[in-house]
Every structure is written in structure tokens, then in C-alpha cells.
């Protein structure tokens, strides 16, 4: 998650893919991600989704970030 904050957007999609694999059907990992208040992953995702909204170059990243956001913070 810390790496996702960095401005090197060439790896953002890969980072989200790894996070998605970790939380997919893994209630313990989902709970851990939700409880990492010191990182505030929810806010990081919101800001990034807003920043890349409407840019077709980032469609896959936006879709994956949205999926992770929904999995972690809308269930």
C-alpha cells in the first residue's frame, strides 16, 4: 500500500493486482486491510480513483482500485 502512494504510476496496476490477490476470498486479509488506520488505504484509493477518473489510459487501474475499495470499505 505504501508503494501505491508513490508517484511511479507504471507499477500502480501491478500493486493493486497483488493486493487484490491477497484479499480475494480471504476474510482475515480483508479485516487486516480495513484496520490499518495508520495508512488510511481508504483515502488513498478515493484520491487515486478521483485523480484518474476519465483517463482511458488508467481504466484497468481504476477498475481494480474500485473493486478493492468496494471489497474493503463497502461490505
Tab-separated table of C-alpha atoms in Angstrom, residues 25-56:
chain	number	residue	atom	x	y	z
A	25	UNK	CA	-11.793	-14.652	-0.574
A	26	UNK	CA	-9.569	-14.033	2.437
A	27	UNK	CA	-11.619	-12.594	5.322
A	28	UNK	CA	-8.553	-12.279	7.566
A	29	UNK	CA	-6.668	-10.191	4.998
A	30	UNK	CA	-9.757	-8.045	4.393
A	31	UNK	CA	-10.086	-7.378	8.103
A	32	UNK	CA	-6.400	-6.511	8.413
A	33	UNK	CA	-6.582	-4.096	5.485
A	34	UNK	CA	-9.641	-2.403	6.955
A	35	UNK	CA	-7.924	-1.938	10.309
A	36	UNK	CA	-4.718	-0.317	9.056
A	37	UNK	CA	-5.754	3.156	10.153
A	38	UNK	CA	-2.170	4.428	10.178
A	39	UNK	CA	-2.025	4.025	6.388
A	40	UNK	CA	-5.595	5.148	5.570
A	41	UNK	CA	-5.875	2.978	2.470
A	42	UNK	CA	-9.479	4.048	2.019
A	43	UNK	CA	-8.449	7.673	1.465
A	44	UNK	CA	-5.561	6.660	-0.785
A	45	UNK	CA	-7.940	4.714	-3.019
A	46	UNK	CA	-10.518	7.510	-3.109
A	47	UNK	CA	-7.912	10.102	-4.085
A	48	UNK	CA	-6.372	7.928	-6.769
A	49	UNK	CA	-9.720	6.901	-8.274
A	50	UNK	CA	-10.691	10.572	-8.474
A	51	UNK	CA	-7.314	11.529	-9.972
A	52	UNK	CA	-7.533	9.014	-12.826
A	53	UNK	CA	-11.284	9.281	-13.461
A	54	UNK	CA	-11.997	9.859	-17.145
A	55	UNK	CA	-8.484	8.977	-18.308
A	56	UNK	CA	-8.762	5.896	-20.536
